[in-house]
CSV table of C-alpha atoms in Angstrom, one decimal:
chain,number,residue,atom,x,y,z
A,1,UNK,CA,64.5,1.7,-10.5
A,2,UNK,CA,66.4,2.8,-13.5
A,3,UNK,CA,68.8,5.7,-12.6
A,4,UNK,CA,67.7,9.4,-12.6
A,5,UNK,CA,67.7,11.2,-16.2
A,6,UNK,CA,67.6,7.7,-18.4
A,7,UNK,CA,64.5,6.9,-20.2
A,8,UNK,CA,64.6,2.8,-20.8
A,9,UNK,CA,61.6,1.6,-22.6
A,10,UNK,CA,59.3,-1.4,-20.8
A,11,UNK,CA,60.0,-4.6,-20.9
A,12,UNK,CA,59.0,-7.9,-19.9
A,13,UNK,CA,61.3,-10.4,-18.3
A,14,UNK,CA,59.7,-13.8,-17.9
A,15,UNK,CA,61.0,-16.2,-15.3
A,16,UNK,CA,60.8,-19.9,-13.7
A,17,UNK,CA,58.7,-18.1,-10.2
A,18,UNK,CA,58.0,-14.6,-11.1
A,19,UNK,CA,57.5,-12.0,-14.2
A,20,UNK,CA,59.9,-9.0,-13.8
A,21,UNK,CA,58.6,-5.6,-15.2
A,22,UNK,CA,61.2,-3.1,-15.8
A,23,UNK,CA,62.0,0.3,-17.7
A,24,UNK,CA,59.3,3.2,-18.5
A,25,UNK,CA,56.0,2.2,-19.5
A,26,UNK,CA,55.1,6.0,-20.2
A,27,UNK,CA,53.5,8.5,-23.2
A,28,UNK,CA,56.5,8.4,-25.0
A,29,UNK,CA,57.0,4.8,-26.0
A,30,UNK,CA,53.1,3.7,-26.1
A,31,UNK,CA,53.5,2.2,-29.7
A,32,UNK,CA,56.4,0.3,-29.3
A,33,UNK,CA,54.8,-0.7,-25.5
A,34,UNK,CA,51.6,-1.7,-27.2
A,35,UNK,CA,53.0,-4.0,-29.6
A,36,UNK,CA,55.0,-5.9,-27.2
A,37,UNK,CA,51.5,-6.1,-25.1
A,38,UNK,CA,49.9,-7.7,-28.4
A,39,UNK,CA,52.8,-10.1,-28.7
A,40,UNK,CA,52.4,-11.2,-25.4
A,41,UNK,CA,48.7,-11.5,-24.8
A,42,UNK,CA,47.4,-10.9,-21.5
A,43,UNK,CA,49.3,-12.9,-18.9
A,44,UNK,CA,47.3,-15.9,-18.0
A,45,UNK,CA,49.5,-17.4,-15.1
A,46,UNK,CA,49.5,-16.6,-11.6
A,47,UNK,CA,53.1,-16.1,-10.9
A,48,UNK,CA,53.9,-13.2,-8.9
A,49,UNK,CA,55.0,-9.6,-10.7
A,50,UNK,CA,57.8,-7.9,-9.7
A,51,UNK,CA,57.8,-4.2,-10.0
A,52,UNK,CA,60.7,-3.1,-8.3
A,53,UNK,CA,62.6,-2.7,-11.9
A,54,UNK,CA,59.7,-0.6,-13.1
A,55,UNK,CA,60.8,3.5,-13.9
A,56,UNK,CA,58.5,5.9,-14.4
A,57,UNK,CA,54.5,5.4,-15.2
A,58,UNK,CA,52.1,7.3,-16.9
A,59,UNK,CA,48.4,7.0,-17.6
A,60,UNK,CA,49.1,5.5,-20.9
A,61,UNK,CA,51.7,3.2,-19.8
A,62,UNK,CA,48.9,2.1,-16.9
A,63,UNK,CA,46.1,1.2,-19.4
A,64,UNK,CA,48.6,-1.3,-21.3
A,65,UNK,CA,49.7,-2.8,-18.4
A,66,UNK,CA,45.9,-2.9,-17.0
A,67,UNK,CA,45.6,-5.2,-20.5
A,68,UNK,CA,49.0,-7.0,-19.8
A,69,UNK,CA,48.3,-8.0,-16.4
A,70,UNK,CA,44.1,-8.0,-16.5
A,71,UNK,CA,41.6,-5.9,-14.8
A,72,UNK,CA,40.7,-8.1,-12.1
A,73,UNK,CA,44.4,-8.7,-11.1
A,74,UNK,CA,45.4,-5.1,-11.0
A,75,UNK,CA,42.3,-4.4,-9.0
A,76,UNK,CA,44.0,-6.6,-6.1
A,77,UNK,CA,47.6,-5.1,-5.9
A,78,UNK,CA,46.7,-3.8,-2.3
A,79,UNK,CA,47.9,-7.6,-1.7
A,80,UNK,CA,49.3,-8.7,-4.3
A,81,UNK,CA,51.6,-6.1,-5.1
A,82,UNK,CA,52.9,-4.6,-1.7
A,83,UNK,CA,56.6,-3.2,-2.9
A,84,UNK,CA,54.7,-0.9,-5.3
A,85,UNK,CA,54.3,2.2,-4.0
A,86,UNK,CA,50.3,4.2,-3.1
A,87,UNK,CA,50.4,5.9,-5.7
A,88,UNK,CA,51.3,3.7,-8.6
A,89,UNK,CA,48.9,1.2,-6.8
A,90,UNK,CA,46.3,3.8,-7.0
A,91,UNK,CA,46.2,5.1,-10.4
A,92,UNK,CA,46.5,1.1,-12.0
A,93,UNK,CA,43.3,0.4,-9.9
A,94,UNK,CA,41.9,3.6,-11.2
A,95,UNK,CA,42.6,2.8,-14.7
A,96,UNK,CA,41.7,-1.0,-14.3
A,97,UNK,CA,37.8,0.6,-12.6
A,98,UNK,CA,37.9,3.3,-15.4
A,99,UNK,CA,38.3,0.4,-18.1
A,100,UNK,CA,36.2,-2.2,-16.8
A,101,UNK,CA,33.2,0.6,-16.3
A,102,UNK,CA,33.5,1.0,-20.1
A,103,UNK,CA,33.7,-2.4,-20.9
A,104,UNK,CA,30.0,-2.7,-19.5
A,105,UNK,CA,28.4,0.6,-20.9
A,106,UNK,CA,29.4,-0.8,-24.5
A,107,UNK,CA,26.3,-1.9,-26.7
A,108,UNK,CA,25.8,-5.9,-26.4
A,109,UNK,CA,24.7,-7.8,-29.4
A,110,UNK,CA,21.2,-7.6,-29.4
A,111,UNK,CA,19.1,-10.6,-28.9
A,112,UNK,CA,15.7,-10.6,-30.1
A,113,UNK,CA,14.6,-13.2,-27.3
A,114,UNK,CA,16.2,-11.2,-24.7
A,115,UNK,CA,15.3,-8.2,-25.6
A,116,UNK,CA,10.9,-9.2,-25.9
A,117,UNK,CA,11.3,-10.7,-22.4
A,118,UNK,CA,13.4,-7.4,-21.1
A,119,UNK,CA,10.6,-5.7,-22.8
A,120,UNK,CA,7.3,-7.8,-21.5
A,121,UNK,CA,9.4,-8.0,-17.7
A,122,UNK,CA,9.1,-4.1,-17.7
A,123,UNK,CA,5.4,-3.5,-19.1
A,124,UNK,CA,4.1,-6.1,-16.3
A,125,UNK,CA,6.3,-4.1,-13.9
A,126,UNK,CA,4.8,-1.1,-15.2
A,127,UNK,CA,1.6,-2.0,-15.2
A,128,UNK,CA,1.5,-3.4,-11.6
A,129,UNK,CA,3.0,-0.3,-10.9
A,130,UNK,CA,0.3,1.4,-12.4
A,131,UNK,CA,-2.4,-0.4,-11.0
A,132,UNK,CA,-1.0,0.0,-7.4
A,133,UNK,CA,-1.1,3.3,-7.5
A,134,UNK,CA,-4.5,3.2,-9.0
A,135,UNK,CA,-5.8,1.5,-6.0
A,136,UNK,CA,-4.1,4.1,-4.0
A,137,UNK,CA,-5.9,6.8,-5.1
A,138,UNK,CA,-8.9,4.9,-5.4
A,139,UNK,CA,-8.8,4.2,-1.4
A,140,UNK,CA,-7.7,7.8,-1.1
A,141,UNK,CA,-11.1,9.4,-2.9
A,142,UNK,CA,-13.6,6.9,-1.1
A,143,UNK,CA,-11.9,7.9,2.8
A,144,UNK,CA,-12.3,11.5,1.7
A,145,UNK,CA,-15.9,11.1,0.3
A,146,UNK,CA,-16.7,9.8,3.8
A,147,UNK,CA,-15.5,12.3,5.3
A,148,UNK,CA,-17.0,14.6,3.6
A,149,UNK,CA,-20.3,13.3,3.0
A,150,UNK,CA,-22.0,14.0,6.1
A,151,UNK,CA,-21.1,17.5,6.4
A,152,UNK,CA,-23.1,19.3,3.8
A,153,UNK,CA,-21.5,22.6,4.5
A,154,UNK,CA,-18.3,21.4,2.5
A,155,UNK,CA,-20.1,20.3,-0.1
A,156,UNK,CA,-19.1,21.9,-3.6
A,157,UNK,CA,-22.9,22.5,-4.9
A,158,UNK,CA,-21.6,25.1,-7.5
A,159,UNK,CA,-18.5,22.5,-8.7
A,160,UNK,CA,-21.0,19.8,-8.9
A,161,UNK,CA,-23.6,21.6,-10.9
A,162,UNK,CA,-20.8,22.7,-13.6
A,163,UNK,CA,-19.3,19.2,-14.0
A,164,UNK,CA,-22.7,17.6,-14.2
A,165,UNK,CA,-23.0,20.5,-17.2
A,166,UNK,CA,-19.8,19.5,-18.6
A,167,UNK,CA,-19.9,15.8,-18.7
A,168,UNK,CA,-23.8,15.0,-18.6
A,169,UNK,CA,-25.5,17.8,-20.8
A,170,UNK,CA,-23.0,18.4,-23.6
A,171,UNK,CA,-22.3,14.9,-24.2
A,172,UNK,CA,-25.9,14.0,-24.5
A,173,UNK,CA,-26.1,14.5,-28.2
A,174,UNK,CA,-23.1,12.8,-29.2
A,175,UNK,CA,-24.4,9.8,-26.8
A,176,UNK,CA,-28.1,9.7,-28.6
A,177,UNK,CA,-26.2,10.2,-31.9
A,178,UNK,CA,-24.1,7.4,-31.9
A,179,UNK,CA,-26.0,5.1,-30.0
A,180,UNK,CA,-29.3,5.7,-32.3
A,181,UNK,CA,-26.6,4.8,-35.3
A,182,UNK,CA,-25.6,1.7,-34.0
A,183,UNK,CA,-28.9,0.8,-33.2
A,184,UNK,CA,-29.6,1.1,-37.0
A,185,UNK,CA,-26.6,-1.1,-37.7
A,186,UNK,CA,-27.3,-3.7,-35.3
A,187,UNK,CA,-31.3,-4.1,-36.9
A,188,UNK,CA,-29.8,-4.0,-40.3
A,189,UNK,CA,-27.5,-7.1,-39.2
A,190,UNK,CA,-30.2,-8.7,-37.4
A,191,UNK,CA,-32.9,-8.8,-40.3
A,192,UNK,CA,-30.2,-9.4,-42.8
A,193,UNK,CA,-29.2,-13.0,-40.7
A,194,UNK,CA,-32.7,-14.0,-39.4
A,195,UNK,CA,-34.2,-13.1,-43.3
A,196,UNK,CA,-32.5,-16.4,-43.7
A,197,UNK,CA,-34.4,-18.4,-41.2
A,198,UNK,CA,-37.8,-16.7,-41.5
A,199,UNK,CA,-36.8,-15.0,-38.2
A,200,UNK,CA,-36.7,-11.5,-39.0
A,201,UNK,CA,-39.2,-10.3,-35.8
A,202,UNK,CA,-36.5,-11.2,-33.6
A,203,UNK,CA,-34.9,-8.3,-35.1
A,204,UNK,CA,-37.1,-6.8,-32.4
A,205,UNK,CA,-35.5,-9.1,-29.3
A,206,UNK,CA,-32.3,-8.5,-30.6
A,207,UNK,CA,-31.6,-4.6,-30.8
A,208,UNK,CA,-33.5,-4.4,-27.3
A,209,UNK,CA,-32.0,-6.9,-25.8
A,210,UNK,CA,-28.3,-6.0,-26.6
A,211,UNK,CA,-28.9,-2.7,-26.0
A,212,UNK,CA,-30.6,-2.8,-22.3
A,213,UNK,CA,-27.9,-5.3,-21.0
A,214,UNK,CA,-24.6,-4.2,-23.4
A,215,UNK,CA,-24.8,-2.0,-26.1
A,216,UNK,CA,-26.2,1.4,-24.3
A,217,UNK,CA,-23.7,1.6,-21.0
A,218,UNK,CA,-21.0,0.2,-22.6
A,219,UNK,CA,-20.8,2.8,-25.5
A,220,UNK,CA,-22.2,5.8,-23.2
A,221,UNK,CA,-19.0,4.8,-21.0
A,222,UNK,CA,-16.3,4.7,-23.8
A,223,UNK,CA,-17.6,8.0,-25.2
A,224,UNK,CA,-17.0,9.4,-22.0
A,225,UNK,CA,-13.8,7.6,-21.6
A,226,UNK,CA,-12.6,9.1,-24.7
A,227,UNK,CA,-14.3,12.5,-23.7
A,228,UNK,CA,-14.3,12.9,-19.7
A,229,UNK,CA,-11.4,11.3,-18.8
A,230,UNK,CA,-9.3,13.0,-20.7
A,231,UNK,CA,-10.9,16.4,-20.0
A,232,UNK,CA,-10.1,15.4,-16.1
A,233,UNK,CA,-6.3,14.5,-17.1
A,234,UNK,CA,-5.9,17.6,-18.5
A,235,UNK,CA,-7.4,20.5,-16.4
A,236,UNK,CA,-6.2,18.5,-13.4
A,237,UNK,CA,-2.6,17.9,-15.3
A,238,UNK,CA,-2.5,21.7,-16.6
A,239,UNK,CA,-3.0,22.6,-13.0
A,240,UNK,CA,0.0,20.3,-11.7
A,241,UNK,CA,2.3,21.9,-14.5
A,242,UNK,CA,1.2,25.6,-13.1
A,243,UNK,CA,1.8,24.7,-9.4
A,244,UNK,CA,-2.0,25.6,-9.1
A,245,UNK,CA,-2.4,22.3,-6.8
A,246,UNK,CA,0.5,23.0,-4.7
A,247,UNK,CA,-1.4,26.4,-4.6
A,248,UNK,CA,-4.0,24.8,-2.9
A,249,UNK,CA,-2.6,23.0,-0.4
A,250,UNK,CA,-0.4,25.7,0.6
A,251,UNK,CA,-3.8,27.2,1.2
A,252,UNK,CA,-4.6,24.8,3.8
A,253,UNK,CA,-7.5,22.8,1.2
A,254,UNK,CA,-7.4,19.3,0.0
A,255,UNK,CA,-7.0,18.5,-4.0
A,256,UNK,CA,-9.3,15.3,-3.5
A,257,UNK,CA,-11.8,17.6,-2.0
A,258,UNK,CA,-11.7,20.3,-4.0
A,259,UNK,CA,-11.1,18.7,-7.6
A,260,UNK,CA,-11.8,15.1,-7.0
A,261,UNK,CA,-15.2,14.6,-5.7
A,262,UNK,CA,-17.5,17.2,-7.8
A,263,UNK,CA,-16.1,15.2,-11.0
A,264,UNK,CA,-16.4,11.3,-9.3
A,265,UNK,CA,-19.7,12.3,-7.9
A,266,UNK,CA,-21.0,14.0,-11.6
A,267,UNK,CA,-19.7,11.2,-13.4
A,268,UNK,CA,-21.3,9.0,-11.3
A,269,UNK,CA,-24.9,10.9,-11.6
A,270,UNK,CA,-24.3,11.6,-15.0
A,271,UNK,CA,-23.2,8.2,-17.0
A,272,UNK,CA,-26.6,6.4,-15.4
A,273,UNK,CA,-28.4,9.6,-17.2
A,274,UNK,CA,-26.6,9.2,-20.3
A,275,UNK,CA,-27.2,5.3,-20.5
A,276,UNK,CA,-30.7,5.5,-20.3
A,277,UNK,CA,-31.0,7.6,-23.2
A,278,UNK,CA,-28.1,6.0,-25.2
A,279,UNK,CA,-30.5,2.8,-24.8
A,280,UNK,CA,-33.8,4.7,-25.7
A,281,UNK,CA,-32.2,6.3,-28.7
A,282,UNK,CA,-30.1,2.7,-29.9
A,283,UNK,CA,-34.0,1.0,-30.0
A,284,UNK,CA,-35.0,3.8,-31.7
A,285,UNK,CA,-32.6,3.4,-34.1
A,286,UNK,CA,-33.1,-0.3,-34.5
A,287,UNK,CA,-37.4,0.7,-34.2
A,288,UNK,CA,-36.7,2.9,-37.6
A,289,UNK,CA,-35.0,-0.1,-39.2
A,290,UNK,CA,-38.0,-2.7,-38.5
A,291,UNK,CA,-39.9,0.3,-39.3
A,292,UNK,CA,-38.4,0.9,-43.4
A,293,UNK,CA,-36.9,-2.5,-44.2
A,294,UNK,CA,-39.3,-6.0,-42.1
A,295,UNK,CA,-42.5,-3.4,-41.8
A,296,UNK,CA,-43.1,-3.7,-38.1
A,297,UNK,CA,-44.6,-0.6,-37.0
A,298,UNK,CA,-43.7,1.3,-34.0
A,299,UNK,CA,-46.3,0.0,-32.3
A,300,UNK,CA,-45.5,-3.1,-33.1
A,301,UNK,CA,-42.3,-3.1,-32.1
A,302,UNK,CA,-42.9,-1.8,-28.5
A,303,UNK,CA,-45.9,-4.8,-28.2
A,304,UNK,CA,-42.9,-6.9,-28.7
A,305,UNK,CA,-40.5,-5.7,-26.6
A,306,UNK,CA,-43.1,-5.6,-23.7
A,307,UNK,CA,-44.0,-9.2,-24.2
A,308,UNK,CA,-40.6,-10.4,-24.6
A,309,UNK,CA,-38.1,-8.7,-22.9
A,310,UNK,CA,-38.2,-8.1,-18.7
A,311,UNK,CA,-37.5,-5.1,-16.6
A,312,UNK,CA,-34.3,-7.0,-15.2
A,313,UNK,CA,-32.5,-6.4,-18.4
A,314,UNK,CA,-33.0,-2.8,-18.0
A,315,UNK,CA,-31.4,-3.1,-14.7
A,316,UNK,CA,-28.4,-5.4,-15.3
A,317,UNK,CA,-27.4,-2.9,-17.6
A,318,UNK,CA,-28.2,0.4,-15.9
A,319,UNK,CA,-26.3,-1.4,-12.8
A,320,UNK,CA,-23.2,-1.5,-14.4
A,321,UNK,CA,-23.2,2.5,-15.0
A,322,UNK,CA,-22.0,3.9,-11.1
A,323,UNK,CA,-19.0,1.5,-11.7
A,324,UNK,CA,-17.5,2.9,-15.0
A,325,UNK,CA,-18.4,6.1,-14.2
A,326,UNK,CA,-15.9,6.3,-10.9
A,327,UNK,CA,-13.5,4.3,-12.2
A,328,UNK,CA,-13.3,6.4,-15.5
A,329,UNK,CA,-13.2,9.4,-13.0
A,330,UNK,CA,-10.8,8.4,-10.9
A,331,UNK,CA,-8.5,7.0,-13.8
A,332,UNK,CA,-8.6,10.7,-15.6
A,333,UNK,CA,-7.8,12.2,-12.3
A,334,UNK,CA,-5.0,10.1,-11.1
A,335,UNK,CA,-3.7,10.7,-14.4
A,336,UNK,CA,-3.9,14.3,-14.0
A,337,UNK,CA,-2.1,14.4,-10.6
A,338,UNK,CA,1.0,12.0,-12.4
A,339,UNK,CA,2.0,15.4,-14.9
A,340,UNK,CA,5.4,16.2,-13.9
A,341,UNK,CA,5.0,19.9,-15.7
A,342,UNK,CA,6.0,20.0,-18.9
A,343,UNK,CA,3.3,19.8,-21.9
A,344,UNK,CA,4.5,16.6,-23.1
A,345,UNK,CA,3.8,14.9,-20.0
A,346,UNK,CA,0.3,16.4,-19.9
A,347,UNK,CA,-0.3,15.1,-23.5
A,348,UNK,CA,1.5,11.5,-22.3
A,349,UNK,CA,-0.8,11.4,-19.5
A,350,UNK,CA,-3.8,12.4,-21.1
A,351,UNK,CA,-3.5,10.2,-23.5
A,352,UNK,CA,-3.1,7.4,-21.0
A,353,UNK,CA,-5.8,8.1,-19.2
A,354,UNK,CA,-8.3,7.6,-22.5
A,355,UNK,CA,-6.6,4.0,-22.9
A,356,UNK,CA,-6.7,2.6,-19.7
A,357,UNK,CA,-10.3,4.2,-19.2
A,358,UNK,CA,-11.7,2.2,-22.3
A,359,UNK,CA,-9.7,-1.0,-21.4
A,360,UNK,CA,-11.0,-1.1,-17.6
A,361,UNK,CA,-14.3,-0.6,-19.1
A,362,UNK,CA,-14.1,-3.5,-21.4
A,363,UNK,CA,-12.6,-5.5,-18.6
A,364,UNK,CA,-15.5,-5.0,-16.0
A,365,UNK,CA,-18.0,-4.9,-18.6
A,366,UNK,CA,-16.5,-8.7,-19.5
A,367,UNK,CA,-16.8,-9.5,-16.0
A,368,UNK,CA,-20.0,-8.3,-15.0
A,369,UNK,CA,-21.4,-10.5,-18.5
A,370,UNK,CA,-20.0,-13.7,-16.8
A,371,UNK,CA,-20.8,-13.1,-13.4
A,372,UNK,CA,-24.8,-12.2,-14.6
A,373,UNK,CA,-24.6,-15.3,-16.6
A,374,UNK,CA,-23.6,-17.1,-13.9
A,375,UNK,CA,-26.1,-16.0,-11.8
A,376,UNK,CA,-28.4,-16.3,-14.6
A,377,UNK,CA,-29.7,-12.8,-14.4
């Protein structure tokens, strides 16, 4: 130690077995200090350090001796270092933790490779994640419909009755109106191909045929989708942000019960409704294109239809409508009860909710077509 009231600046004494350090490594001599650190580079060897010369230490004389010595030798000088006294020990190890912490929260170069797989890693993750919890809630909605469904007297007649209102009545026009449209298009296309081949009353097979097995459920369901869904992720997310559901179970009632059910079980009366007339008004549509443009009459048209086309059509399609219309439910609800209570999360999770309801649609829809084909149905 140097003697009491002298201020000796830090050195380094290099021997054959050992590296001395002496003098004050403190606030006061930091620039001269940190040069001499530079010109010596971090100490590479493993001979021992002697620090029975060393005066007086200060936080700034600990962070150049952290780079002298190295972080992961200072963090060892419970055994390496046993004439230094606890609480020199202690703040070098503090420093030496306090620098090595920011060495890892500075930015790394970016890699582009990297950085897509970090990226693809945590969408996977995310959707597993998402799907899991999906499941849950499906298993959740069908145990509580069975419970339910044998006791009439918990039945919500008057809940039912409004969401059938909501998501069967008032989307009926838009359903007939889009579907009669695309009907048009599709016998537009159809005559302007088969013209080619002399085909054109196959226009006839065409527009009925798509629209009986495809075209009428799968747009009914991604107009709902777009509609329903995230009508459900919102009332149901708006009531999460108000504490309204934690209302109701303080109440002693069940959310699945109570807000679940009447919108699964209207969806799923309500989408088979909406399919049949969204493949009534798509043949229409096409019927009005035969009718203008090849001059197939209406009457026609429905001779051919009848003669060509079998009542199993009608079915593989009209099948396929129960399916979307729970999971579409149960999507928009889950998605409701995920808000955590601000508006941005209800607009994040409504928004959601509209995208993974139009891409389980597609998906099942895709399905269903290669598992009918299979079966040649």
């Amino acid at each position: 130690m140097t003697p009491s009231g002298t201020h000796v600046q830090g050195q380094i004494k290099t021997e054959a077995d050992r590296i001395v350090l002496c003098g004050d490594w403190t606030l006061a001599h930091y620039e001269a200090l940190r040069r001499l650190v530079i010109a010596e580079g971090q100490l590479a060897d493993n001979r021992s350090l002697d620090w029975r010369e060393l005066g007086e230490l200060d936080t700034a004389g600990a962070s150049l001796l952290v780079d002298l010595i190295g972080n992961e030798r200072c963090r060892d000088l419970s055994t390496t270092a046993p004439d230094l006294s606890a609480s020199r020990r202690a703040l070098l190890e503090t420093v030496a933790e306090a620098q090595r912490q920011d060495l890892d929260a500075r930015p790394r170069t970016p890699n582009m490779a990297v950085e897509f797989l970090e990226d693809v890693g945590k969408r996977a993750e995310s959707i597993w994640r998402q799907q899991a919890t999906l499941a849950g809630f499906v298993g959740l909605t069908l145990t509580t419909l069975a419970s339910v469904i044998f006791r009439p007297q918990r039945w919500r007649i008057t809940a039912l009755a409004v969401q059938i209102k909501q998501t069967g009545l008032d989307a009926m026009p838009i359903v007939a109106l889009l579907t009669f449209l695309v009907g048009a298009v599709v016998a537009f296309l159809g005559a302007t191909v088969l013209r080619e081949f002399g085909a054109t009353i196959y226009t006839v097979d065409l527009v009925a045929y798509s629209f009986l097995r495809e075209f009428g459920v799968l747009l009914a369901a991604i107009l709902l989708a777009g509609r329903t869904a995230s009508a459900f992720a919102a009332q149901l997310g708006s009531m999460k942000a108000n504490e309204e559901i934690d209302a109701i179970r303080a109440l002693g009632l069940n959310p699945i019960e109570l807000l679940v059910l009447p919108r699964v079980i209207a969806m799923i009366i309500t989408l088979p409704i909406l399919t049949f007339v969204g493949m009534v008004s798509g043949i229409l549509g096409g019927m009005l294109v035969c009718a203008l443009t090849l001059d197939i009459t209406p009457l026609q048209f429905v001779r051919i239809i009848e003669r060509d086309i079998s009542v199993e059509h009608f079915f593989v399609g009209i099948s396929k409508a129960p399916v979307f219309a729970f999971v579409i439910a149960v999507i928009g609800c889950v998605e409701g009860f995920k808000v955590t209570g601000s508006a941005e999360s209800v607009g994040e999770h409504t928004t959601s909710s509209v995208v993974q309801s139009i891409f389980m649609v597609i998906l099942l829809n895709a399905i269903a077509a290669l598992f009918f084909m299979e079966m040649d149905w």
